Short mmCIF file of C-alpha atoms in Angstrom, two decimals:
data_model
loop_
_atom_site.label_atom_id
_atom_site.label_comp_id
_atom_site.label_asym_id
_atom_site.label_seq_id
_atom_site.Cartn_x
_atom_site.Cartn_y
_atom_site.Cartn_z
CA UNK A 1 -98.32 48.01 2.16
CA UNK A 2 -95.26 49.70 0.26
CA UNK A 3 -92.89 49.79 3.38
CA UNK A 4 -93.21 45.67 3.76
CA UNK A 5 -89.99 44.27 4.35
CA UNK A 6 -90.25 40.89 3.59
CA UNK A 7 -86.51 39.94 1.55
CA UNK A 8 -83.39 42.28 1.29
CA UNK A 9 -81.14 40.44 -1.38
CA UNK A 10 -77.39 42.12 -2.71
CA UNK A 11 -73.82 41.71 -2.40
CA UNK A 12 -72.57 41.22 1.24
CA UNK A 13 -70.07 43.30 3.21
CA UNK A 14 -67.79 41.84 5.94
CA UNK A 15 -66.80 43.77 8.94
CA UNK A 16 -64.95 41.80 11.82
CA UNK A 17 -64.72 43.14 15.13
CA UNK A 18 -67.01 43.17 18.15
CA UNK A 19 -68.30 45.87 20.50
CA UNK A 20 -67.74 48.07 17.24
CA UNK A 21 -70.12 51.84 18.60
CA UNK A 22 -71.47 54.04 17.47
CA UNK A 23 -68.63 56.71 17.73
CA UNK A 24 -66.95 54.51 14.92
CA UNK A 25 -69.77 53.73 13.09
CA UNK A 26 -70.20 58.21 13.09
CA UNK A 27 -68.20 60.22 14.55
CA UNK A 28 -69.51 62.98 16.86
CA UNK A 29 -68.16 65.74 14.49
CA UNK A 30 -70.29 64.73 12.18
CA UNK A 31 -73.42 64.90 14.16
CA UNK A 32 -74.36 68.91 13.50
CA UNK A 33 -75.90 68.27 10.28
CA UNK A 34 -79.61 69.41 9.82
CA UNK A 35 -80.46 66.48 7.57
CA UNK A 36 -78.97 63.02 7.21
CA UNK A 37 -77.63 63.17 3.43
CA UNK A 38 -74.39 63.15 3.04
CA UNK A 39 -73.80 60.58 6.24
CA UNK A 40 -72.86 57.37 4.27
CA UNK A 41 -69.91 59.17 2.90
CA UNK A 42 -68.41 59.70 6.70
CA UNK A 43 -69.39 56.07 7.70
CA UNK A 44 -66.44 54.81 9.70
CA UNK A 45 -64.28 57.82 8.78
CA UNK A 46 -61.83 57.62 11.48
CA UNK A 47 -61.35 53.82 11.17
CA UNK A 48 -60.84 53.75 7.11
CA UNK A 49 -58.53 56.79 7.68
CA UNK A 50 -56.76 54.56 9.53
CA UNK A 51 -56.64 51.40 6.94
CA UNK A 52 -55.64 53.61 4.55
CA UNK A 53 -57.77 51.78 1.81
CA UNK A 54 -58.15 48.17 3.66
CA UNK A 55 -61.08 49.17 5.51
CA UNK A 56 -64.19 47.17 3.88
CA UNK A 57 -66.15 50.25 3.23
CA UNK A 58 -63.22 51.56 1.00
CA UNK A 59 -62.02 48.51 -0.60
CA UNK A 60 -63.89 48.36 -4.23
CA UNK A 61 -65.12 44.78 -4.43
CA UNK A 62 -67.48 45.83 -1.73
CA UNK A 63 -69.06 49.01 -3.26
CA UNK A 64 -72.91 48.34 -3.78
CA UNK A 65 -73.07 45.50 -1.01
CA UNK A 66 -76.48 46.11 0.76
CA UNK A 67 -75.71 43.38 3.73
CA UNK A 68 -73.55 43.93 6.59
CA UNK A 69 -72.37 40.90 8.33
CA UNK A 70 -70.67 42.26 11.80
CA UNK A 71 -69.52 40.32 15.10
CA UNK A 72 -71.42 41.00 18.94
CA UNK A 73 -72.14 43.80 20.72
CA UNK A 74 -72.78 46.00 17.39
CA UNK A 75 -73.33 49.73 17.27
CA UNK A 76 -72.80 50.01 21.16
CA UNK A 77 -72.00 53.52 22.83
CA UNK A 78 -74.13 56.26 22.20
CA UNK A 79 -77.34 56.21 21.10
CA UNK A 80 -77.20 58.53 18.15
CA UNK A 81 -79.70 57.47 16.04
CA UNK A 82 -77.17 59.19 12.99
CA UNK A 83 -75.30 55.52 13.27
CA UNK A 84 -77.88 53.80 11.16
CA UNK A 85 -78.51 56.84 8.83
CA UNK A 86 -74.89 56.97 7.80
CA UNK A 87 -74.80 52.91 7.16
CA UNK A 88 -77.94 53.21 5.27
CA UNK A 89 -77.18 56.21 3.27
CA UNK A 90 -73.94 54.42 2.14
CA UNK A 91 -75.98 51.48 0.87
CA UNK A 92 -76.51 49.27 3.53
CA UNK A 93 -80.31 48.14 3.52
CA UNK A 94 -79.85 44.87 6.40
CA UNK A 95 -77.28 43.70 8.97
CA UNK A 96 -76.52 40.22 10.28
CA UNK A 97 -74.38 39.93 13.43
CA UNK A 98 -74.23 38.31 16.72
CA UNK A 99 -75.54 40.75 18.26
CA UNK A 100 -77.13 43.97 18.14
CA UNK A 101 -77.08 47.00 21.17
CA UNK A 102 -80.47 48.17 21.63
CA UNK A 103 -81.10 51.23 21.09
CA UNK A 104 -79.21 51.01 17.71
CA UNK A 105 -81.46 47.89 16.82
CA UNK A 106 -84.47 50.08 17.44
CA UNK A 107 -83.15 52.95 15.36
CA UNK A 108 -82.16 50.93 12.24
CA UNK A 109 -86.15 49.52 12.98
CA UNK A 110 -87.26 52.90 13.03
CA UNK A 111 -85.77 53.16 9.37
CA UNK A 112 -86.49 50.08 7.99
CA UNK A 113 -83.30 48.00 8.35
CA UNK A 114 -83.70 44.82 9.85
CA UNK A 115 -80.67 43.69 11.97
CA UNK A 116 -80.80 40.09 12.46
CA UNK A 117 -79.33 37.67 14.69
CA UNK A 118 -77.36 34.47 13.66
CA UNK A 119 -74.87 32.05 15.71
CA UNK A 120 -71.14 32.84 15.87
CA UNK A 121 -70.31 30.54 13.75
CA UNK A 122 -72.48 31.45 11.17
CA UNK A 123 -71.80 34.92 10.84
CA UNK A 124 -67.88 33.71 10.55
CA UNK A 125 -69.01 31.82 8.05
CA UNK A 126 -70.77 34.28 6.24
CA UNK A 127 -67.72 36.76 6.61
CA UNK A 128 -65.79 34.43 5.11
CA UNK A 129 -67.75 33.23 1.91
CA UNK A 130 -67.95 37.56 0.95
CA UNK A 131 -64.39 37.44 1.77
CA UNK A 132 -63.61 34.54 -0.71
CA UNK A 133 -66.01 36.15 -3.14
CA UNK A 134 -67.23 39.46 -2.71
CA UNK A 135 -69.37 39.17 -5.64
CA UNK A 136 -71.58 36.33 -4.17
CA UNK A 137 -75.32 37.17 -4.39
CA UNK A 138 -76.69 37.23 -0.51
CA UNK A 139 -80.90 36.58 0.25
CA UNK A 140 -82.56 37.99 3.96
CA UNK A 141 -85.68 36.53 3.97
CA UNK A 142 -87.80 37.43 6.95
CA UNK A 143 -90.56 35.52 6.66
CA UNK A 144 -88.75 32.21 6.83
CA UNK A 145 -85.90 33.72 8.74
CA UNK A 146 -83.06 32.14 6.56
CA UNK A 147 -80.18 33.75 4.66
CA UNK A 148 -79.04 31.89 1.75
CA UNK A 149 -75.52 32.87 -0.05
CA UNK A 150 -74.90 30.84 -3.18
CA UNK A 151 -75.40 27.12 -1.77
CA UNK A 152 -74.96 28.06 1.87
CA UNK A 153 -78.43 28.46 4.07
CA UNK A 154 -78.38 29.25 7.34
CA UNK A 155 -81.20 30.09 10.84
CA UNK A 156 -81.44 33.38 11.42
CA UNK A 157 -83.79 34.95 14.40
CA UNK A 158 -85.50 38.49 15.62
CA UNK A 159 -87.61 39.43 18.01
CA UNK A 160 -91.34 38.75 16.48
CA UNK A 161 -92.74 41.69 17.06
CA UNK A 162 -89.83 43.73 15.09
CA UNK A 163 -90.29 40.62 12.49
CA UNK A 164 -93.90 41.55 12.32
CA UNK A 165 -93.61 44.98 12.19
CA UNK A 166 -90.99 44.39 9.12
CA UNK A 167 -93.55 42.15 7.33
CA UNK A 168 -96.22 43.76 7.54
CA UNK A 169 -94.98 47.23 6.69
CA UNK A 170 -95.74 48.66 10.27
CA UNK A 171 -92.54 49.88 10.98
CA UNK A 172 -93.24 52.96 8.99
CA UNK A 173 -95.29 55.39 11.18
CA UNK A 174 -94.90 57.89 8.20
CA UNK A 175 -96.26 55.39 5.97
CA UNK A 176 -98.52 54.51 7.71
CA UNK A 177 -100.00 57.75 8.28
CA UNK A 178 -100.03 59.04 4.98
CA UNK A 179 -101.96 55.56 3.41
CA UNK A 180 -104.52 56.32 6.29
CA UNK A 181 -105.14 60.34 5.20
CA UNK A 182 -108.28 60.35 4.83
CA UNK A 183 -109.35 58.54 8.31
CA UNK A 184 -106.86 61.38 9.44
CA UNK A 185 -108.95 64.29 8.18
CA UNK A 186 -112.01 63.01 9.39
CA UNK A 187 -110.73 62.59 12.88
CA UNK A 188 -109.16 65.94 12.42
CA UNK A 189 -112.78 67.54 11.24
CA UNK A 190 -114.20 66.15 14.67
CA UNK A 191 -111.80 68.01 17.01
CA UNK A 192 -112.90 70.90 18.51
CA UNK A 193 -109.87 72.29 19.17
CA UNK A 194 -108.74 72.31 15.57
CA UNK A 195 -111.82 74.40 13.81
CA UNK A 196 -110.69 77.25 16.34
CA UNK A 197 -110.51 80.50 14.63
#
């Protein structure tokens, strides 16, 4: 199936800091929009505002990183599911951290961004090898549930049924009811309720 996740590989992205929500990751101002495009370019607004340049998302040896590597308790708060838009329309396509809240776990699932778990002192790890060199090639790969950064390897976990549903290409309802169209028609043809005139 075309939505399988199965590897994300790029350039990671360090950003230190636990209980980071979802207020920072978007803020509420920014949450009257009708579609989600143009998200990823208000992605931590307030907080690069005020680094003035030194925030990761701004500084330029991180531009094109797909992996975020954050601390515990990320994308807490609310449970707007614009948070994982905005990081994904800036570029992001998977996160590592310590820990994920839930409902902003489920709604980077819902979109096809697998947030994965690794110890503390492996995500430290992993913040500092982008740190020392940003342009470091970084490998996800789900299926054996390692990421490997130049020589470094490391565990990494998630739930199995969110694995599965990453793997296989199930996460994508849409998907998946658009490569089924034609079983959908002829369950539509059989309802009733449908042929009403």
């Amino acid at each position: 199936m075309v939505s399988e996740v199965k590897t994300v590989s790029g350039r990671g992205i360090p950003l230190v800091g636990n209980d980071i929500d979802t207020d920072r990751i978007i803020p509420a101002r920014f949450l009257r929009c009708v579609t989600f495009d143009g998200l990823g370019e208000h992605v931590f607004t307030d907080d690069r505002k005020a680094l003035e340049g030194k925030h990761p998302f701004d500084q330029s040896q991180y531009q094109g990183a797909k992996i975020l590597v954050v601390n515990r308790n990320f994308g807490c708060g609310s449970s707007r599911e614009h948070a994982p838009q905005a990081i994904a329309k800036w570029g992001i396509k998977s996160l590592i951290g310590e820990s994920f809240a839930e409902i902003f776990f489920g709604n980077c699932v819902a979109i096809g961004i697998p947030c994965l778990i690794a110890e503390p002192i492996i995500v430290k790890q992993l913040q500092e090898i982008v740190t020392t060199n940003p342009q470091v090639a970084m490998t996800v790969n789900l299926e054996t549930m390692q990421v490997t950064s130049g020589d470094f390897v490391a565990a990494v976990s998630m739930g199995e049924g969110a694995k599965n549903m990453f793997v296989s290409g199930t996460w994508d309802a849409c998907g998946q009811l658009v490569s089924h169209a034609e079983q959908v028609k002829a369950t539509a043809a059989k309802l009733p309720y449908l042929s009403w005139n």
